[in-house]
Coordinates of C-alpha atoms (C1' of nucleotides) in Angstrom, one line a residue:
Chain U
M1 CA 2.0 82.6 -48.1
R2 CA 0.9 86.0 -46.9
P3 CA 2.6 87.7 -44.0
E4 CA -0.6 88.0 -42.0
D5 CA -1.2 84.3 -42.4
L6 CA 2.3 83.6 -41.1
A7 CA 1.6 85.8 -38.2
E8 CA -1.5 83.8 -37.4
V9 CA 0.5 80.5 -37.6
R10 CA 3.1 82.0 -35.3
S11 CA 0.4 82.9 -32.8
L12 CA -0.7 79.3 -32.4
P13 CA 0.0 77.8 -29.0
L14 CA 2.2 75.3 -30.8
F15 CA 4.5 77.8 -32.3
R16 CA 4.0 80.8 -30.1
N17 CA 6.9 80.2 -27.7
M18 CA 9.6 78.8 -30.0
R19 CA 12.6 80.9 -30.8
A20 CA 12.2 83.2 -33.8
A21 CA 15.0 81.7 -35.7
N22 CA 13.7 78.2 -35.3
F23 CA 10.2 79.3 -36.4
Q24 CA 11.7 80.9 -39.4
S25 CA 13.7 77.9 -40.5
L26 CA 10.7 75.6 -39.8
M27 CA 8.6 77.8 -42.1
Q28 CA 11.3 78.0 -44.7
G29 CA 10.9 74.3 -45.3
A30 CA 7.2 74.3 -45.3
Y31 CA 4.8 74.4 -48.2
A32 CA 1.8 76.7 -48.5
Q33 CA -0.8 75.1 -50.7
R34 CA -4.4 75.5 -51.8
F35 CA -6.8 72.6 -52.1
P36 CA -10.2 72.4 -53.7
S37 CA -13.3 71.2 -51.8
R38 CA -13.8 67.6 -51.0
L39 CA -10.2 66.6 -51.7
E40 CA -8.7 63.8 -49.8
L41 CA -5.5 65.2 -48.1
I42 CA -4.5 62.2 -46.2
R43 CA -5.4 58.5 -46.4
Q44 CA -5.4 56.6 -43.2
G45 CA -2.4 54.1 -43.2
Q46 CA -0.1 56.5 -45.1
R47 CA 3.2 57.4 -43.5
A48 CA 3.1 60.8 -41.8
D49 CA 5.2 63.2 -43.9
F50 CA 3.8 66.6 -42.9
L51 CA 2.3 68.3 -40.1
H52 CA -0.8 70.1 -41.5
V53 CA -1.7 73.6 -40.4
I54 CA -5.1 74.9 -41.6
V55 CA -4.8 78.6 -42.6
E56 CA -8.2 78.8 -44.3
G57 CA -11.1 76.5 -44.9
S58 CA -12.0 73.4 -42.9
V59 CA -11.0 69.8 -42.9
E60 CA -12.7 66.7 -41.7
L61 CA -10.8 64.0 -40.0
Y62 CA -12.5 60.6 -40.4
S63 CA -11.8 56.9 -40.2
E64 CA -13.0 53.9 -42.1
W65 CA -13.4 50.3 -41.5
K66 CA -15.1 47.6 -43.5
G67 CA -16.9 50.2 -45.6
A68 CA -18.2 52.2 -42.7
S69 CA -16.9 55.7 -41.9
T70 CA -16.9 57.9 -38.9
T71 CA -16.1 61.6 -38.4
M72 CA -13.4 62.0 -35.7
A73 CA -13.1 65.8 -35.9
V74 CA -13.6 68.8 -38.0
V75 CA -10.9 71.4 -37.8
G76 CA -10.9 75.0 -38.9
P77 CA -8.3 77.8 -39.0
V78 CA -5.9 78.3 -37.5
S79 CA -5.1 74.9 -36.1
T80 CA -2.9 71.9 -36.8
F81 CA -3.7 68.2 -37.1
I82 CA -2.0 64.8 -37.1
L83 CA 0.8 65.9 -34.8
A84 CA 1.0 62.6 -33.1
A85 CA 1.7 60.6 -36.2
C86 CA 4.4 63.1 -37.2
I87 CA 6.1 62.9 -33.9
R88 CA 6.2 59.2 -33.9
D89 CA 6.8 58.9 -37.6
L90 CA 4.0 56.3 -37.9
P91 CA 1.1 55.8 -40.2
Y92 CA -1.9 58.1 -39.8
L93 CA -4.8 56.6 -38.0
M94 CA -7.3 58.9 -39.7
S95 CA -8.0 60.2 -43.1
A96 CA -8.5 63.9 -43.9
R97 CA -10.4 65.7 -46.5
T98 CA -11.3 69.3 -47.2
L99 CA -14.9 70.3 -46.6
E100 CA -14.5 73.5 -48.6
P101 CA -11.7 75.1 -50.5
A102 CA -8.8 75.4 -48.1
R103 CA -5.3 76.7 -47.7
L104 CA -2.9 74.6 -45.7
L105 CA 0.7 74.9 -44.6
L106 CA 2.6 71.6 -44.8
V107 CA 5.5 71.3 -42.4
P108 CA 7.8 68.4 -43.0
A109 CA 7.6 66.0 -40.1
S110 CA 11.4 65.5 -40.0
D111 CA 11.9 69.3 -39.6
L112 CA 9.4 69.2 -36.8
R113 CA 11.3 66.5 -35.0
A114 CA 14.5 68.3 -35.5
A115 CA 13.1 71.5 -34.1
F116 CA 11.8 69.6 -31.1
R117 CA 15.4 68.7 -30.2
E118 CA 16.7 72.1 -31.0
D119 CA 14.2 74.3 -29.1
P120 CA 13.2 73.4 -25.5
E121 CA 10.3 75.8 -25.5
F122 CA 9.0 74.2 -28.7
A123 CA 9.4 70.9 -27.0
V124 CA 7.2 72.1 -24.2
S125 CA 4.6 73.4 -26.6
I126 CA 4.5 70.1 -28.5
V127 CA 4.2 68.0 -25.3
S128 CA 1.4 70.3 -24.1
E129 CA -0.4 70.0 -27.4
L130 CA -0.1 66.3 -27.4
A131 CA -1.3 66.0 -23.8
G132 CA -4.2 68.2 -24.7
A133 CA -5.0 66.1 -27.7
Y134 CA -4.9 62.9 -25.6
R135 CA -7.3 64.4 -23.1
S136 CA -9.5 65.5 -25.8
M137 CA -9.7 62.0 -27.3
A138 CA -10.2 60.5 -23.8
R139 CA -13.2 62.8 -23.4
H140 CA -14.5 61.7 -26.7
A141 CA -14.3 58.1 -25.6
K142 CA -16.0 58.8 -22.3
N143 CA -18.8 60.7 -24.1
L144 CA -19.4 57.7 -26.3
K145 CA -19.3 55.1 -23.5
L146 CA -21.2 56.9 -20.8
R147 CA -23.9 58.7 -22.6
N148 CA -26.7 57.8 -25.0
S149 CA -27.2 59.7 -28.2
R150 CA -29.8 62.0 -26.7
E151 CA -27.5 63.0 -23.9
R152 CA -24.6 63.4 -26.3
I153 CA -26.6 65.8 -28.4
A154 CA -27.8 67.8 -25.5
C155 CA -24.4 68.3 -24.0
Y156 CA -23.0 69.1 -27.5
L157 CA -25.5 71.8 -27.9
L158 CA -24.8 73.2 -24.4
K159 CA -21.2 73.2 -25.2
Q160 CA -21.8 75.1 -28.4
S161 CA -23.8 77.6 -26.5
E162 CA -21.0 78.1 -24.1
L163 CA -18.6 78.5 -27.0
A164 CA -20.9 81.1 -28.4
G165 CA -20.5 83.1 -25.2
G166 CA -23.4 81.6 -23.4
A167 CA -25.9 82.7 -26.1
D168 CA -29.2 81.0 -26.2
R169 CA -29.3 81.2 -30.0
F170 CA -26.5 80.2 -32.3
V171 CA -25.7 78.6 -35.6
L172 CA -24.2 75.3 -36.2
Q173 CA -21.0 75.6 -38.3
V174 CA -20.9 72.0 -39.3
E175 CA -23.3 69.9 -41.3
K176 CA -25.7 67.9 -39.2
R177 CA -24.6 64.6 -40.7
L178 CA -21.0 65.4 -39.5
V179 CA -22.2 66.3 -36.1
A180 CA -24.1 63.1 -36.0
S181 CA -21.2 61.0 -37.1
Y182 CA -18.9 62.7 -34.7
L183 CA -21.3 62.0 -31.9
G184 CA -21.5 58.4 -33.0
M185 CA -25.0 58.1 -34.5
T186 CA -26.8 58.0 -37.8
P187 CA -28.2 61.2 -39.3
E188 CA -31.7 59.8 -38.9
N189 CA -31.1 59.1 -35.3
F190 CA -29.7 62.6 -34.8
S191 CA -32.7 64.2 -36.4
R192 CA -35.2 62.3 -34.3
A193 CA -33.3 62.8 -31.1
V194 CA -33.1 66.5 -31.7
R195 CA -36.8 66.5 -32.2
G196 CA -37.2 64.6 -29.0
L197 CA -35.2 67.3 -27.2
E198 CA -37.8 69.9 -27.9
A199 CA -39.5 68.7 -24.8
D200 CA -36.3 69.6 -22.9
G201 CA -35.9 73.1 -24.0
V202 CA -34.2 73.0 -27.5
R203 CA -35.5 74.1 -30.8
M204 CA -33.6 73.7 -34.0
A205 CA -34.6 75.3 -37.3
G206 CA -32.2 74.6 -40.1
Q207 CA -28.7 75.2 -38.7
T208 CA -30.0 77.6 -36.1
V209 CA -30.3 76.3 -32.6
T210 CA -32.3 78.0 -29.8
I211 CA -32.2 77.0 -26.2
T212 CA -35.6 77.8 -24.9
D213 CA -35.2 76.3 -21.5
R214 CA -31.6 75.9 -20.3
E215 CA -32.5 74.6 -16.9
A216 CA -34.6 71.8 -18.3
L217 CA -31.9 70.9 -20.8
V218 CA -29.2 70.8 -18.0
R219 CA -31.5 68.7 -15.9
A220 CA -32.0 66.3 -18.7
C221 CA -28.3 66.1 -19.4
P222 CA -26.0 67.5 -16.9
P223 CA -22.7 68.6 -18.6
D224 CA -19.5 67.6 -16.9
V225 CA -16.2 69.4 -17.1
L226 CA -14.4 66.1 -17.2
I227 CA -16.2 65.2 -20.5
D228 CA -17.2 68.4 -22.1
G229 CA -14.4 70.6 -21.0
P230 CA -13.2 73.2 -21.0
D231 CA -9.8 72.3 -20.0
L232 CA -7.9 75.5 -20.9
E233 CA -5.9 73.1 -22.9
S234 CA -7.5 74.0 -26.2
M235 CA -5.0 72.8 -28.6
S236 CA -4.7 71.3 -32.0
D237 CA -5.0 67.7 -33.0
G238 CA -7.8 67.4 -30.5
V239 CA -11.0 65.8 -31.3
S240 CA -14.0 68.0 -31.7
L241 CA -15.9 70.2 -34.1
P242 CA -15.6 74.0 -34.6
G243 CA -17.5 76.4 -32.4
P244 CA -20.8 77.9 -33.4
G245 CA -21.5 81.2 -35.1
M246 CA -24.0 83.8 -34.2
P247 CA -27.4 84.0 -36.0
E248 CA -26.3 87.1 -38.0
D249 CA -23.2 85.3 -39.2
R250 CA -24.9 83.4 -41.9
P251 CA -24.4 82.0 -44.4
A252 CA -22.8 79.5 -42.1
R253 CA -21.4 77.0 -44.5
R254 CA -18.7 79.5 -45.7
A255 CA -18.0 81.1 -42.4
A256 CA -14.4 80.1 -42.7
S257 CA -13.7 82.6 -45.4
G258 CA -14.5 85.3 -43.0
P259 CA -11.9 86.5 -40.5
R260 CA -12.1 83.2 -38.7
R261 CA -14.8 81.0 -37.3
G262 CA -15.3 79.6 -33.9
R263 CA -12.4 78.9 -31.5
E264 CA -9.4 78.2 -33.6
T265 CA -7.9 76.4 -30.8
V266 CA -10.7 73.9 -30.3
A267 CA -9.6 71.1 -32.6
Chain K
M1 CA 12.0 50.0 -3.1
R2 CA 14.1 47.0 -4.2
P3 CA 17.0 47.6 -6.6
E4 CA 15.6 45.1 -9.1
D5 CA 12.3 47.0 -9.2
L6 CA 14.2 50.2 -9.8
A7 CA 16.0 48.5 -12.6
E8 CA 12.7 47.6 -14.1
V9 CA 11.4 51.1 -13.9
R10 CA 14.6 52.3 -15.4
S11 CA 14.1 49.9 -18.4
L12 CA 10.7 51.5 -19.2
P13 CA 10.6 53.3 -22.6
L14 CA 9.8 56.4 -20.6
F15 CA 12.9 56.4 -18.5
R16 CA 15.2 54.3 -20.5
N17 CA 17.0 57.1 -22.4
M18 CA 17.3 59.7 -19.7
R19 CA 20.6 60.6 -18.2
A20 CA 21.5 58.5 -15.2
A21 CA 21.8 61.5 -12.9
N22 CA 18.4 62.8 -13.8
F23 CA 16.8 59.4 -13.4
Q24 CA 18.4 59.2 -10.0
S25 CA 17.2 62.5 -8.8
L26 CA 13.7 61.8 -10.2
M27 CA 13.6 58.6 -8.2
Q28 CA 15.0 60.3 -5.1
G29 CA 11.9 62.4 -4.9
A30 CA 9.5 59.5 -5.6
Y31 CA 7.6 57.5 -3.1
A32 CA 7.3 53.7 -3.2
Q33 CA 4.1 52.6 -1.7
R34 CA 2.0 49.5 -1.2
F35 CA -1.8 49.5 -1.6
P36 CA -4.4 46.9 -0.7
S37 CA -6.8 45.6 -3.2
R38 CA -9.8 47.6 -4.4
L39 CA -8.4 50.9 -3.2
E40 CA -9.2 54.1 -5.0
L41 CA -5.9 55.6 -5.9
I42 CA -7.2 58.5 -7.9
R43 CA -10.5 60.2 -8.1
Q44 CA -11.4 61.8 -11.5
G45 CA -11.4 65.6 -11.1
Q46 CA -8.5 65.7 -8.6
R47 CA -5.5 67.7 -9.5
A48 CA -2.6 65.6 -10.9
D49 CA 0.1 65.4 -8.3
F50 CA 2.0 62.3 -9.1
L51 CA 2.9 60.2 -12.1
H52 CA 2.0 56.6 -11.1
V53 CA 4.3 53.7 -12.0
I54 CA 3.0 50.2 -11.3
V55 CA 5.7 48.0 -10.0
E56 CA 3.5 45.1 -9.0
G57 CA -0.2 44.3 -9.1
S58 CA -2.7 45.9 -11.5
V59 CA -4.8 49.0 -11.6
E60 CA -8.1 49.8 -13.3
L61 CA -8.6 53.2 -14.9
Y62 CA -12.3 54.1 -15.1
S63 CA -14.6 57.0 -15.5
E64 CA -18.0 57.8 -14.2
W65 CA -20.9 60.0 -15.1
K66 CA -24.3 60.2 -13.6
G67 CA -23.9 57.0 -11.7
A68 CA -22.6 55.0 -14.7
S69 CA -19.0 53.8 -14.9
T70 CA -16.8 52.5 -17.7
T71 CA -13.4 50.9 -17.7
M72 CA -10.9 52.9 -19.8
A73 CA -7.9 50.6 -19.2
V74 CA -6.4 48.1 -17.0
V75 CA -2.6 48.5 -16.5
G76 CA -0.1 46.1 -15.1
P77 CA 3.5 46.1 -14.2
V78 CA 5.7 47.7 -15.3
S79 CA 4.0 50.7 -16.8
T80 CA 2.9 54.2 -16.0
F81 CA -0.4 56.0 -16.1
I82 CA -1.9 59.5 -16.1
L83 CA 1.1 61.1 -17.7
A84 CA -1.0 63.6 -19.7
A85 CA -2.6 65.1 -16.7
C86 CA 0.7 65.4 -14.9
I87 CA 2.4 67.1 -17.9
R88 CA -0.4 69.6 -18.2
D89 CA -0.9 70.0 -14.5
L90 CA -4.7 69.5 -14.9
P91 CA -7.4 67.4 -13.2
Y92 CA -7.4 63.7 -14.0
L93 CA -10.1 62.7 -16.5
M94 CA -10.2 59.2 -15.0
S95 CA -10.2 57.5 -11.7
A96 CA -7.9 54.7 -10.7
R97 CA -8.3 51.8 -8.3
T98 CA -6.2 48.7 -7.5
L99 CA -7.7 45.4 -8.7
E100 CA -5.3 43.5 -6.4
P101 CA -2.7 44.4 -3.8
A102 CA -0.2 46.6 -5.6
R103 CA 3.1 48.4 -5.3
L104 CA 3.4 51.8 -7.0
L105 CA 6.0 54.3 -7.4
L106 CA 4.7 57.9 -7.2
V107 CA 6.7 60.5 -9.0
P108 CA 5.9 64.1 -8.2
A109 CA 4.5 65.8 -11.3
S110 CA 6.5 68.9 -10.7
D111 CA 9.7 66.9 -10.7
L112 CA 8.6 65.3 -13.9
R113 CA 8.1 68.6 -15.6
A114 CA 11.4 69.8 -14.3
A115 CA 13.2 66.8 -15.7
F116 CA 11.5 67.3 -19.0
R117 CA 13.2 70.7 -19.3
E118 CA 16.5 69.4 -18.0
D119 CA 16.9 66.3 -20.1
P120 CA 16.3 66.4 -23.9
E121 CA 16.3 62.7 -24.2
F122 CA 13.7 62.4 -21.5
A123 CA 11.7 65.0 -23.4
V124 CA 11.8 62.9 -26.4
S125 CA 10.6 59.9 -24.4
I126 CA 7.7 61.8 -22.9
V127 CA 6.6 63.1 -26.2
S128 CA 6.8 59.6 -27.7
E129 CA 4.9 58.2 -24.9
L130 CA 2.2 60.8 -25.1
A131 CA 1.9 60.5 -28.9
G132 CA 1.5 56.7 -28.4
A133 CA -1.1 57.2 -25.7
Y134 CA -3.0 59.6 -28.0
R135 CA -3.0 57.0 -30.8
S136 CA -4.0 54.3 -28.4
M137 CA -7.0 56.4 -27.4
A138 CA -7.9 57.2 -31.0
R139 CA -7.9 53.5 -31.7
H140 CA -10.2 53.0 -28.8
A141 CA -12.6 55.5 -30.1
K142 CA -12.5 54.1 -33.6
N143 CA -13.2 50.6 -32.3
L144 CA -16.2 51.9 -30.4
K145 CA -17.6 53.9 -33.3
L146 CA -16.9 51.6 -36.2
R147 CA -17.6 48.1 -34.8
N148 CA -20.5 46.4 -33.1
S149 CA -20.0 44.5 -29.9
R150 CA -19.6 41.2 -31.6
E151 CA -16.8 42.6 -33.8
R152 CA -15.1 44.3 -30.9
I153 CA -15.0 41.1 -29.0
A154 CA -13.7 39.0 -31.9
C155 CA -11.0 41.5 -32.7
Y156 CA -10.1 41.7 -29.0
L157 CA -9.6 38.0 -28.8
L158 CA -7.6 37.9 -32.0
K159 CA -5.4 40.6 -30.5
Q160 CA -5.0 38.7 -27.3
S161 CA -4.0 35.6 -29.3
E162 CA -1.4 37.7 -31.1
L163 CA -0.1 38.9 -27.8
A164 CA 0.1 35.3 -26.7
G165 CA 2.5 34.7 -29.6
G166 CA -0.2 33.6 -32.0
A167 CA -1.4 30.8 -29.7
D168 CA -4.8 29.4 -30.4
R169 CA -5.4 28.9 -26.7
F170 CA -4.8 31.4 -24.0
V171 CA -6.1 32.7 -20.7
L172 CA -7.7 36.1 -20.1
Q173 CA -5.9 38.0 -17.5
V174 CA -8.7 40.3 -16.8
E175 CA -12.2 39.7 -15.4
K176 CA -14.8 39.5 -18.1
R177 CA -16.9 42.3 -16.6
L178 CA -13.9 44.6 -17.1
V179 CA -13.3 43.4 -20.7
A180 CA -16.9 44.0 -21.4
S181 CA -16.8 47.5 -19.9
Y182 CA -13.6 48.3 -21.7
L183 CA -15.2 47.2 -24.9
G184 CA -18.3 49.3 -24.2
M185 CA -21.0 46.8 -23.4
T186 CA -22.7 45.1 -20.4
P187 CA -21.5 41.8 -19.0
E188 CA -24.7 40.2 -20.1
N189 CA -24.2 41.4 -23.6
F190 CA -20.6 40.3 -23.6
S191 CA -21.5 36.8 -22.4
R192 CA -24.2 36.4 -25.1
A193 CA -22.0 37.7 -27.8
V194 CA -19.2 35.4 -26.9
R195 CA -21.6 32.5 -27.1
G196 CA -22.7 33.8 -30.5
L197 CA -19.1 33.7 -31.6
E198 CA -18.9 29.9 -31.2
A199 CA -20.3 29.7 -34.7
D200 CA -17.3 31.7 -35.9
G201 CA -14.6 29.6 -34.3
V202 CA -14.2 30.7 -30.7
R203 CA -14.7 28.7 -27.6
M204 CA -14.5 30.1 -24.1
A205 CA -14.5 28.0 -20.9
G206 CA -14.0 30.1 -17.8
Q207 CA -11.1 32.4 -18.5
T208 CA -9.6 30.1 -21.1
V209 CA -10.1 31.0 -24.7
T210 CA -9.7 28.6 -27.6
I211 CA -9.7 29.7 -31.2
T212 CA -11.0 26.7 -33.0
D213 CA -11.2 28.3 -36.5
R214 CA -9.1 31.3 -36.9
E215 CA -10.0 31.9 -40.6
A216 CA -13.7 31.9 -39.8
L217 CA -13.1 34.4 -37.0
V218 CA -11.0 36.7 -39.2
R219 CA -13.6 36.5 -41.9
A220 CA -16.3 37.4 -39.4
C221 CA -14.3 40.3 -38.1
P222 CA -11.2 41.4 -40.0
P223 CA -8.7 43.0 -37.7
D224 CA -7.1 46.2 -38.8
V225 CA -3.7 47.5 -37.8
L226 CA -5.1 51.0 -37.7
I227 CA -7.5 50.0 -34.9
D228 CA -6.0 46.9 -33.3
G229 CA -2.4 47.8 -33.7
P230 CA 0.3 46.9 -33.2
D231 CA 2.0 50.2 -33.6
L232 CA 5.4 49.5 -32.2
E233 CA 4.5 52.4 -30.0
S234 CA 3.6 50.3 -27.0
M235 CA 3.8 52.8 -24.3
S236 CA 2.2 53.7 -21.0
D237 CA -0.9 55.8 -20.4
G238 CA -2.3 54.0 -23.4
V239 CA -5.7 52.5 -23.4
S240 CA -6.0 48.8 -23.3
L241 CA -6.0 45.7 -21.2
P242 CA -3.1 43.5 -20.3
G243 CA -2.1 40.7 -22.6
P244 CA -3.1 37.1 -22.0
G245 CA -1.4 34.3 -20.2
M246 CA -0.8 30.7 -21.3
P247 CA -3.1 28.0 -20.1
E248 CA -0.5 26.6 -17.7
D249 CA -0.1 30.1 -16.2
R250 CA -3.1 29.8 -14.0
P251 CA -4.2 30.9 -11.5
A252 CA -4.8 33.8 -13.8
R253 CA -6.1 36.3 -11.3
R254 CA -2.8 36.6 -9.6
A255 CA -0.6 36.4 -12.6
A256 CA 1.0 39.8 -11.7
S257 CA 2.8 38.4 -8.7
G258 CA 4.8 36.3 -11.1
P259 CA 7.8 37.7 -12.9
R260 CA 5.5 39.9 -14.9
R261 CA 2.4 39.4 -17.0
G262 CA 1.6 40.1 -20.6
R263 CA 3.2 43.0 -22.4
E264 CA 4.3 45.5 -19.8
T265 CA 4.4 48.1 -22.5
V266 CA 0.8 47.7 -23.5
A267 CA -1.0 50.0 -21.2
Chain W
dG1 C1' -32.8 80.4 -63.4
dT2 C1' -32.6 75.4 -63.6
dG3 C1' -31.2 70.9 -63.0
dA4 C1' -28.8 67.8 -60.2
dT5 C1' -26.8 66.7 -56.1
dT6 C1' -26.6 66.3 -51.5
dC7 C1' -28.5 66.9 -47.2
dC8 C1' -32.3 66.5 -44.0
dT9 C1' -36.4 64.6 -42.3
dT10 C1' -40.1 61.3 -41.5
dG11 C1' -42.1 56.7 -41.3
dA12 C1' -42.0 51.8 -40.9
dT13 C1' -39.4 48.0 -39.6
dA14 C1' -35.6 45.3 -37.8
dA15 C1' -31.6 44.6 -35.2
dA16 C1' -28.6 45.5 -31.4
dG17 C1' -28.0 46.3 -26.9
dA18 C1' -29.7 47.3 -22.0
dT19 C1' -32.3 46.1 -18.1
dC20 C1' -34.3 43.2 -14.6
dA21 C1' -34.4 38.9 -12.3
dA22 C1' -32.7 34.7 -10.9
dA23 C1' -29.6 30.8 -10.8
dC24 C1' -25.1 29.1 -10.9
dC25 C1' -20.4 29.1 -10.2
dT26 C1' -16.0 30.6 -8.5
dT27 C1' -13.3 32.7 -5.2
dA28 C1' -11.8 34.9 -0.8
dG29 C1' -12.0 35.0 3.9
dC30 C1' -12.9 32.8 8.1
Chain J
dG1 C1' -14.1 23.0 4.7
dC2 C1' -17.7 26.4 5.0
dT3 C1' -19.8 30.5 4.1
dA4 C1' -20.5 34.9 2.0
dA5 C1' -19.6 37.9 -1.7
dG6 C1' -19.0 38.7 -6.1
dG7 C1' -18.6 37.2 -10.9
dT8 C1' -20.9 34.9 -14.8
dT9 C1' -24.6 33.1 -17.4
dT10 C1' -29.3 32.6 -19.0
dG11 C1' -34.0 34.0 -19.9
dA12 C1' -37.6 37.5 -20.6
dT13 C1' -38.6 41.9 -21.8
dC14 C1' -37.9 46.6 -23.1
dT15 C1' -35.3 50.5 -25.0
dT16 C1' -32.3 52.3 -28.0
dT17 C1' -30.3 52.6 -32.3
dA18 C1' -29.8 51.2 -37.2
dT19 C1' -31.6 50.3 -41.6
dC20 C1' -34.5 50.9 -45.6
dA21 C1' -37.3 53.8 -48.2
dA22 C1' -39.2 58.0 -49.8
dG23 C1' -40.3 62.9 -49.9
dG24 C1' -38.9 67.6 -49.3
dA25 C1' -35.5 71.3 -48.8
dA26 C1' -31.3 73.5 -49.5
dT27 C1' -27.3 74.1 -52.3
dC28 C1' -24.0 74.0 -56.1
dA29 C1' -22.8 74.0 -61.0
dC30 C1' -24.0 75.3 -65.3

DNA sequence: GTGATTCCTTGATAAAGATCAAACCTTAGC
DNA sequence: GCTAAGGTTTGATCTTTATCAAGGAATCAC
């Protein structure tokens, strides 16, 4: 594990405020590891052994039932996932797999729980993180229950634009099939709905999205802070997808190998 | 606030392990209050001032967007809600209203945060509670994304049966329209789907549910611990509906005035 | 490069779910 | 008990979404 990576981990909201000694001992017990693309890191139902921190690459969290599968989140560097299962020492509710070659830091769940009791500041960070993750998941559920797929896409794109600094043109960092699954629809439906949104001020060519008429788009699908955020709570273990890149950033699919893609605090 | 109510609050997983002195001072700052039926307790978007503890009655948590509304949970005594917003000192993501006359205990959010830092055991309880709530919400999202309405109903009924001690006959404690909304469908759709489930071993007469062929039902819709629980994590702020009553328990609509209805730890 | 995946799109069709309207039933309040 | 209000069911219809199938485009491995 390189020192600069460690520094990035240290700068995460989760670890930022803990005492140096505790951070050090937590890292001492952790494993840095590389994984190839498309590797299953976690199988839902397994016991939670390690908190996972993504240092490089990206990971999809997904769930399966009766043969069907749905994307619950895509997380990129530097962020953590499956905190809740680790804290409760319970089976994972989601599976995880790398979308590209990735480097992860695995922190033993038992060490984590010990550190929680040792370090009050760390306890505060953990509880903040979890509360944020809860709210993120609540938003996800509201989005699914209150909006149709057209509206979910429109608001997703508006949110991406916001994450891109309000730019009218940006590049999706995640495959469309994953966005579709995250938003709770089939790729076909996603494709058609995007096409349908052209009438409301969106154009999409490949991974590049252009908002041609923001007002029309907002009129068609008013975003809501209580669903789309932001919440200033941007923490890990949340439920979302990485932020967009700028048009010059391409090739998009490997953006993670660059300095860092999107908001590292989104997921 | 009656002493026996206080004892029940004290017995909640959230408060059970905190030091007596801290519990006392937390309760000192709290307000016990009665509310009539159908009163809006919380409006989504408001700042989180109080942790709410239901001592008697029941409360619906719901969300709205563009005129539409969806039930996120129904919580009964004795349990808490909106912990996450209190911890983070952020706006509520959901609204809350009483479904019947209710007695609540309102604990100032600032006191809660102070107690968190004072009392390590309380910190552990809070973090457990939040992790449980997160998982509960994750289950809710999985349920919505991976199952159709027929399957959601079938698994919901199987779960209710389990909560009723495995009984083949039990009474819904919640209005069907709320169950329907919680499960993400219209009342009409719910009604028709239940009718359709008769072929798979369910009969419903009024609020009374009879499972006539459990095997058929399970075959039609296999429940999954990773969606339906249980998780042993039964905590507050979770996302669900109260457990069922037994057929003799009627009248169901007022079950809460009895000793206590269903699992008080479910919500 | 080149081949082989995998992803994305489009079209046709089917299923699932929503909406509108009306009747019925239950319950709460008087 | 009676009435009014709200919850539930049913039917007809329409919209939304999924499924199946196939062609085209991008990407990865060799």
